[in-house]
Coordinates of C-alpha atoms in Angstrom, one line a residue:
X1 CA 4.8 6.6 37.0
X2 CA 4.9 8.0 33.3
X3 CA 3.0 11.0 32.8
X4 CA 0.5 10.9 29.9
X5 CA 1.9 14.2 29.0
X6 CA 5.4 13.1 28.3
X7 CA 5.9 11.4 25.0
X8 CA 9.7 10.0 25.8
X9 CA 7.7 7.5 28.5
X10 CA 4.8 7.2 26.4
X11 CA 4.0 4.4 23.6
X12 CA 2.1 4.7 19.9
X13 CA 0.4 2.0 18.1
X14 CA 0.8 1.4 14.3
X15 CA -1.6 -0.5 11.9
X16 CA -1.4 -2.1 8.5
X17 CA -4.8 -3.2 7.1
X18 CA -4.6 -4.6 4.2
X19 CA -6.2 -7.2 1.5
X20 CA -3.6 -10.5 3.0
X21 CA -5.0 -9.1 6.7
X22 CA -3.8 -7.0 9.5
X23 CA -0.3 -6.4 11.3
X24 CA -0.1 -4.0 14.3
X25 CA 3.1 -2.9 16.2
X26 CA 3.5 -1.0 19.5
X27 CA 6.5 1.1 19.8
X28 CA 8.4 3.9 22.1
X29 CA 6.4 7.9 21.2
X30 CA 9.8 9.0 21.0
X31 CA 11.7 7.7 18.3
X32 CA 9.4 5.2 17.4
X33 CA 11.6 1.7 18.5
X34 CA 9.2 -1.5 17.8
X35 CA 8.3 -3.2 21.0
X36 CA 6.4 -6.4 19.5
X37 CA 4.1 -6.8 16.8
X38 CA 1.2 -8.6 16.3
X39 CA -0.8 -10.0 12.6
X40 CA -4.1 -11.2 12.0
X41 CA -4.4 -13.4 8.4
X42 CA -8.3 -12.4 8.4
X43 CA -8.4 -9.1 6.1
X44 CA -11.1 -6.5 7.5
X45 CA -14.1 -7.2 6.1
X46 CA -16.1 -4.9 4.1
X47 CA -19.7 -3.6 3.8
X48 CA -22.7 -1.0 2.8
X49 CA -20.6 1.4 5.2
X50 CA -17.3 0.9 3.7
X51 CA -14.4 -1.0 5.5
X52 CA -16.2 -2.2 9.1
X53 CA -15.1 -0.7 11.8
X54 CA -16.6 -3.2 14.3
X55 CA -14.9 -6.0 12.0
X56 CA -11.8 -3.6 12.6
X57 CA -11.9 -3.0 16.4
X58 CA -12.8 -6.8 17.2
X59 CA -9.1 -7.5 15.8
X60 CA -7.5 -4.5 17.3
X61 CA -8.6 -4.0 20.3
X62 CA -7.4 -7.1 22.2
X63 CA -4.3 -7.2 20.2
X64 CA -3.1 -3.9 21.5
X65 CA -4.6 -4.8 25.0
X66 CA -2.4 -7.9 24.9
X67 CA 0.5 -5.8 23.4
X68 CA 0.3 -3.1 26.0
X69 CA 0.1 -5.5 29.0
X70 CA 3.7 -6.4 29.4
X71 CA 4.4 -2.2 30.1
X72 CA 2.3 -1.6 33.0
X73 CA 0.9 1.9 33.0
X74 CA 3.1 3.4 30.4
X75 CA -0.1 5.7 28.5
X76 CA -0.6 5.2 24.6
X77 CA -0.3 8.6 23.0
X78 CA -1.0 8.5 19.6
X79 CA -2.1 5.7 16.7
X80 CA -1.7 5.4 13.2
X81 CA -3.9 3.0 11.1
X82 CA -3.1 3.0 7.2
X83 CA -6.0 0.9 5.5
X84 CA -6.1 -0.3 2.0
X85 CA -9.4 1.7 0.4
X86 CA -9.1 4.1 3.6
X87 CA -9.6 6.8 0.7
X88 CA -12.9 5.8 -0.9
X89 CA -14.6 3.2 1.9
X90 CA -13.2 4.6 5.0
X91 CA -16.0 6.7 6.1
X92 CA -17.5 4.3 8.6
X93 CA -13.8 4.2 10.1
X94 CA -13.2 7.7 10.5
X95 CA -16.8 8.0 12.0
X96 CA -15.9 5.6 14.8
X97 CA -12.2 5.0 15.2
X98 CA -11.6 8.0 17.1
X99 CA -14.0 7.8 19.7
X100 CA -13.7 3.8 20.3
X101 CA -9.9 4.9 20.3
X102 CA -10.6 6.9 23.2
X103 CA -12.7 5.1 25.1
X104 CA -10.5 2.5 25.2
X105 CA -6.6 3.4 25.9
X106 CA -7.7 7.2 26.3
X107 CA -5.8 8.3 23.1
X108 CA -7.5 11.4 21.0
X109 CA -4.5 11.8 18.9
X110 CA -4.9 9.5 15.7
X111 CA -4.2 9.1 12.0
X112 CA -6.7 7.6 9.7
X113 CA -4.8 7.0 6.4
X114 CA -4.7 5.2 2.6
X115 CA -2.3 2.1 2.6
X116 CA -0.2 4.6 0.0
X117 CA 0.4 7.1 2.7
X118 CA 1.8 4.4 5.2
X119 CA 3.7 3.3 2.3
X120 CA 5.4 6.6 1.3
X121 CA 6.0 7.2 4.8
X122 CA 7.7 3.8 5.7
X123 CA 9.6 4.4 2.4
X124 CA 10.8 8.0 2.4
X125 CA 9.7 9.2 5.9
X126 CA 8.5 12.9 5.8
X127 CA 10.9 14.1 3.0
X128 CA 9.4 15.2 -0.6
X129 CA 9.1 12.9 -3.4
X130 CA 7.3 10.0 -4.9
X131 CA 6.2 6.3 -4.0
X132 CA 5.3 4.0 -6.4
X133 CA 3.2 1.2 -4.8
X134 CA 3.0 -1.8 -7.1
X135 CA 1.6 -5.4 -6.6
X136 CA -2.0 -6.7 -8.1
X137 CA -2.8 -3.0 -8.1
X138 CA -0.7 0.3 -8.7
X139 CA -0.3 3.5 -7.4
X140 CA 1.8 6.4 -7.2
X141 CA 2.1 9.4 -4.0
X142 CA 3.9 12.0 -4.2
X143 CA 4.6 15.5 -1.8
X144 CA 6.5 18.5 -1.5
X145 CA 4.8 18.7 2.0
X146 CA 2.1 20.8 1.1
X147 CA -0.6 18.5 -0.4
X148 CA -0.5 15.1 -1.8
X149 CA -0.7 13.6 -5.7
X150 CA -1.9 10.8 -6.6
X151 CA -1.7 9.1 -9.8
X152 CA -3.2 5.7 -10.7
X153 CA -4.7 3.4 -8.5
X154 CA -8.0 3.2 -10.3
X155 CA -7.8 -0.9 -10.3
X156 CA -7.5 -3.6 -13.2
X157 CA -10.8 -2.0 -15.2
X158 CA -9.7 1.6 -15.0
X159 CA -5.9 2.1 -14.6
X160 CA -3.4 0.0 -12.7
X161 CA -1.2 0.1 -15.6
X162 CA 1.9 -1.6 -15.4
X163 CA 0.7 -3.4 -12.3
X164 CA 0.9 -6.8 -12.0
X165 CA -2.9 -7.4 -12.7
X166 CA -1.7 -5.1 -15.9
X167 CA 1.3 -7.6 -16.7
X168 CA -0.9 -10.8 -16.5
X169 CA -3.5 -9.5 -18.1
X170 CA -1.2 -8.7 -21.3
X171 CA 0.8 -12.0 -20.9
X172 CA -2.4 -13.8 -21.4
X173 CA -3.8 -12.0 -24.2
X174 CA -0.2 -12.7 -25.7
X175 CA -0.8 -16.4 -24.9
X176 CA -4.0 -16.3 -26.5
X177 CA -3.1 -14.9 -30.1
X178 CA -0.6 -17.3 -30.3
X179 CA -3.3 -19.8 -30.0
X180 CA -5.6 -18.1 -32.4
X181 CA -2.3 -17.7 -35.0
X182 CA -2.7 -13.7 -34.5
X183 CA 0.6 -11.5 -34.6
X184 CA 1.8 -10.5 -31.5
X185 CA 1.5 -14.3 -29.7
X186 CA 4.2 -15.8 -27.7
X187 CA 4.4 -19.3 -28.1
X188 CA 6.3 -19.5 -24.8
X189 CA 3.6 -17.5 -22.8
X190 CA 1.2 -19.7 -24.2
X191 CA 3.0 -22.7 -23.1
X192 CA 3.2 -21.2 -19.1
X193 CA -0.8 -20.0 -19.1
X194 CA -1.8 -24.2 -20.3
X195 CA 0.4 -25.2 -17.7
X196 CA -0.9 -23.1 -14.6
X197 CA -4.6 -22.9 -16.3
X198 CA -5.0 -25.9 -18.5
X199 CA -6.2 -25.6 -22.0
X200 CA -6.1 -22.1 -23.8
X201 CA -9.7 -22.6 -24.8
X202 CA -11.3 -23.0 -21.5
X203 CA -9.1 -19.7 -20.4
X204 CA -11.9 -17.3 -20.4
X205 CA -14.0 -19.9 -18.2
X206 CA -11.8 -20.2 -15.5
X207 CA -11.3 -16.5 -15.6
X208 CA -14.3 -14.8 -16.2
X209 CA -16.6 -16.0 -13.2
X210 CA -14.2 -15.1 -10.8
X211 CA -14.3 -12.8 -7.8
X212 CA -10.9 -12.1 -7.1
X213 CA -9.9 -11.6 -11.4
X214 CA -7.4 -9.0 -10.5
X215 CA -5.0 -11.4 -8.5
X216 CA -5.8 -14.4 -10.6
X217 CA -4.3 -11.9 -13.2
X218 CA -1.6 -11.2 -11.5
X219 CA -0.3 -14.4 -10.7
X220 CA 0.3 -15.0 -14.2
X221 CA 3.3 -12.1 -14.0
X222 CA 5.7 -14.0 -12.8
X223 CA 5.7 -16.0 -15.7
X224 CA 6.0 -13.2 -18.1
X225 CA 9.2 -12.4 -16.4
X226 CA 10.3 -15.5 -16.2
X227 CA 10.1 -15.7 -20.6
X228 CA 11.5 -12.2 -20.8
X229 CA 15.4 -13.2 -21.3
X230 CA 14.6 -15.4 -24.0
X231 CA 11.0 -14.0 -25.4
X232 CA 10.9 -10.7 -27.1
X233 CA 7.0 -10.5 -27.1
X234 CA 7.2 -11.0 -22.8
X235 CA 10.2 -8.3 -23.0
X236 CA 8.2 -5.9 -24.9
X237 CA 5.4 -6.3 -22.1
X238 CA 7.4 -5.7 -19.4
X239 CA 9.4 -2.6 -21.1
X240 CA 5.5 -1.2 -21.8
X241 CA 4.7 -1.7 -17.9
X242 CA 8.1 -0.2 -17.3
X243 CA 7.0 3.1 -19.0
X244 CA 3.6 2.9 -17.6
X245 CA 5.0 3.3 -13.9
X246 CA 7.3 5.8 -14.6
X247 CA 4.4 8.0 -16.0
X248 CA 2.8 7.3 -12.7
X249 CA 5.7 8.1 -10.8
X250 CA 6.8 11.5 -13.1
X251 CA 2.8 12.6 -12.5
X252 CA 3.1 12.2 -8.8
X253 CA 6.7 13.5 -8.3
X254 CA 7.1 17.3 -7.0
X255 CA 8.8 19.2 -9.4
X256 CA 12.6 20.6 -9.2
X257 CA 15.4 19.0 -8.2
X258 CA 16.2 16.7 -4.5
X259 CA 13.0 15.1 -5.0
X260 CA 13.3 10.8 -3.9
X261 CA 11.5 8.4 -5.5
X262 CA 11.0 4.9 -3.7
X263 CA 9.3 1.7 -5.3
X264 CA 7.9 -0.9 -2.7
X265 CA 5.6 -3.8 -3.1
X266 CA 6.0 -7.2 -4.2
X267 CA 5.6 -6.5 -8.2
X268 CA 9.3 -5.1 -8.0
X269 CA 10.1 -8.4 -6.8
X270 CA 10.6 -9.7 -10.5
X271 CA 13.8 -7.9 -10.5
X272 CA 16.2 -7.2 -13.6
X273 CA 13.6 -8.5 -16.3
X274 CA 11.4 -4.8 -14.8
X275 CA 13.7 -3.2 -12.9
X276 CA 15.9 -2.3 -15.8
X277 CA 13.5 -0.7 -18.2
X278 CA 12.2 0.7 -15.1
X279 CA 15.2 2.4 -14.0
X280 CA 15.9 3.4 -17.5
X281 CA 12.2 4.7 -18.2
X282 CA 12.9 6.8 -14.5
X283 CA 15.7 8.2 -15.5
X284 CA 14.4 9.9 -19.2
X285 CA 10.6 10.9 -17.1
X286 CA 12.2 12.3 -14.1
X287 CA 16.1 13.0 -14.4
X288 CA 16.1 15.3 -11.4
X289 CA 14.8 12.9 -9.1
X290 CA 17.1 10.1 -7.4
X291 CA 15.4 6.5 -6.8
X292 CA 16.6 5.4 -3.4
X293 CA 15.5 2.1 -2.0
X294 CA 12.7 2.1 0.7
X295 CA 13.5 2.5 3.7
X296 CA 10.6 0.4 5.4
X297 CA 7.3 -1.3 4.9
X298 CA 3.5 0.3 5.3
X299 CA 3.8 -0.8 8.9
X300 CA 6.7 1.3 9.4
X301 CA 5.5 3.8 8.0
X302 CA 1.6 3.7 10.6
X303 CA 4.9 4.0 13.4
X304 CA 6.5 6.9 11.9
X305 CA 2.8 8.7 11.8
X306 CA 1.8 7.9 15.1
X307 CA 5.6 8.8 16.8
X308 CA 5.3 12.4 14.7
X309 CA 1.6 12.8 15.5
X310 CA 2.7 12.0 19.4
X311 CA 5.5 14.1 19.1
X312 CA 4.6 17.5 17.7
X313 CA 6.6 16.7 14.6
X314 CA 4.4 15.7 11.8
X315 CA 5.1 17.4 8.9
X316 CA 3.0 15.8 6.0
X317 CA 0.1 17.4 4.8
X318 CA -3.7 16.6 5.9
X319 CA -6.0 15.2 3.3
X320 CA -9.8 14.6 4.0
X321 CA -9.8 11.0 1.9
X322 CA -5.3 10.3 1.9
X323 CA -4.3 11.2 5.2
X324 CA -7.3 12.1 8.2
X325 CA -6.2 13.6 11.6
X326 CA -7.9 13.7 15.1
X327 CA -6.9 15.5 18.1
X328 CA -3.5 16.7 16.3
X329 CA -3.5 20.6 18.7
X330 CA -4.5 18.6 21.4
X331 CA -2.3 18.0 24.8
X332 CA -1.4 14.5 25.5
X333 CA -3.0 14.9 28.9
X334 CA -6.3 15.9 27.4

């Protein structure tokens, strides 16, 4: 039988909560090998508390039961949950997580973080630098292993500049003025918002009433990369994200040289058309820093957490709102 207070026989549990829903994975303590996965498409729902937690445990708890099944008695030593909003509405989760946690596998070590902290560490591991985060939204984390920085994030109203929300949003308003006759149109932008919108006019009523602007925004990106090779007012957009992210990224990156800096998320999916002022905008902002590609995803990154927190061998810095831990000193047997 494995002891509870060995960590090579031991398993860890790894969660990505996220806006598209949630994906869990149960892997080996030591090493942290994926045994099977598991994904809900329902996101966790959200309310006067903040992200639910009995929304939460009604998805996770069976899934893990049914992961854990097919390996007996083998003890689960440690989990990891990275949640989008963890940082501002994850109260009610870090109130009740670690005791329903308990209750149910017997596990009191546990990592409560923000989606960008399962993101830097499924990109970069535990090794100082910078992730850039970038899809509807944008963010950028960066450590030297001593506290965390954080710069954007603040969504479409506030920040998120260079985001894909950002992009649309700027493709549009390009669309538009070449409706109105204003400088600064693109008659080609305009062209791709009648097609996936209809009528220029009616633009700010589709827009306007809805709930979920920022990704209606954002789907509208695509587009202004598709234009860029042959529209200078799209490649103008895109070379103004470009230096947006890197401001993020140069703000977030630990200083001196040997610093990494990953980008992941499905914005840097456009490729060349952002890539290459990216890369160039990277290299004048942070010269000393080398941009490597990520290694892994969030969920990657909620199993690298949990094997280190099971392990002894976390070495990334606590954070009351970025990065919570419970029962870090204590014994596995405990």
């Amino acid at each position: 039988m494995v002891s509870v207070n060995d960590p090579v026989g031991a398993l860890v549990v790894g969660v990505d909560s996220g806006g598209s829903g949630l994906r869990i994975a149960l892997a080996e303590a030591a090493g942290g090998a994926v045994l099977d996965t598991r994904s809900s498409r329902e996101p966790v729902r959200t309310g006067p508390g903040g992200i639910s937690a009995r929304h939460f445990l009604e998805q996770v708890l069976p899934a893990v039961r049914a992961l854990t099944e097919p390996h007996g008695a083998r003890p689960v030593a440690a989990v990891a949950v990275g949640a989008a909003g963890m940082a501002t509405l994850g109260d009610e989760l870090r109130a009740e997580l670690p005791g329903a946690f308990a209750e149910a596998w017997g596990v009191r070590r546990l990592a409560l973080a923000a989606d960008a902290v399962t993101a830097y560490t499924g990109a970069l591991g535990q090794r100082p630098g910078a992730v850039v985060a970038g899809g509807t939204g944008m963010i950028a984390l960066g450590t030297d292993q001593t506290s965390w920085r954080r710069a954007d994030g603040w969504g479409h109203l506030l920040g998120d500049c260079g985001s894909g929300a950002w992009i649309g949003r700027a493709g549009l308003e390009a669309a538009m003025r070449a409706y109105d006759g204003r400088s600064g149109g693109s008659a080609a932008l305009l062209a791709r918002a009648e097609k996936l919108f209809g009528p220029a006019a009616g633009l700010p009523g589709t827009l306007y009433p809805r709930t979920d602007r920022p990704a209606v925004l954002a789907s509208f990106a695509p587009e202004v990369g598709l234009c860029a090779a042959a529209d200078p007012v799209a490649a103008d957009i895109l070379a103004r994200a470009a230096g947006h992210i890197a401001e993020a990224a140069e703000a977030a990156c630990p200083a001196g040289p040997g610093a990494l800096v990953a980008l992941t998320g499905g914005l840097f999916k456009m490729g060349d058309p952002l890539l290459v002022p990216l890369r160039a905008a990277l290299a004048e902002r942070i010269p000393e820093a080398r941009t490597v590609s990520p290694a892994g995803d969030p969920l990657a990154g909620a199993v690298a957490l949990a094997s280190a927190l099971a392990t002894g061998t976390l070495r990334l810095p606590e954070d009351d709102s970025l990065l919570r831990l419970f029962g870090r000193d204590t014994p596995l047997g405990s």
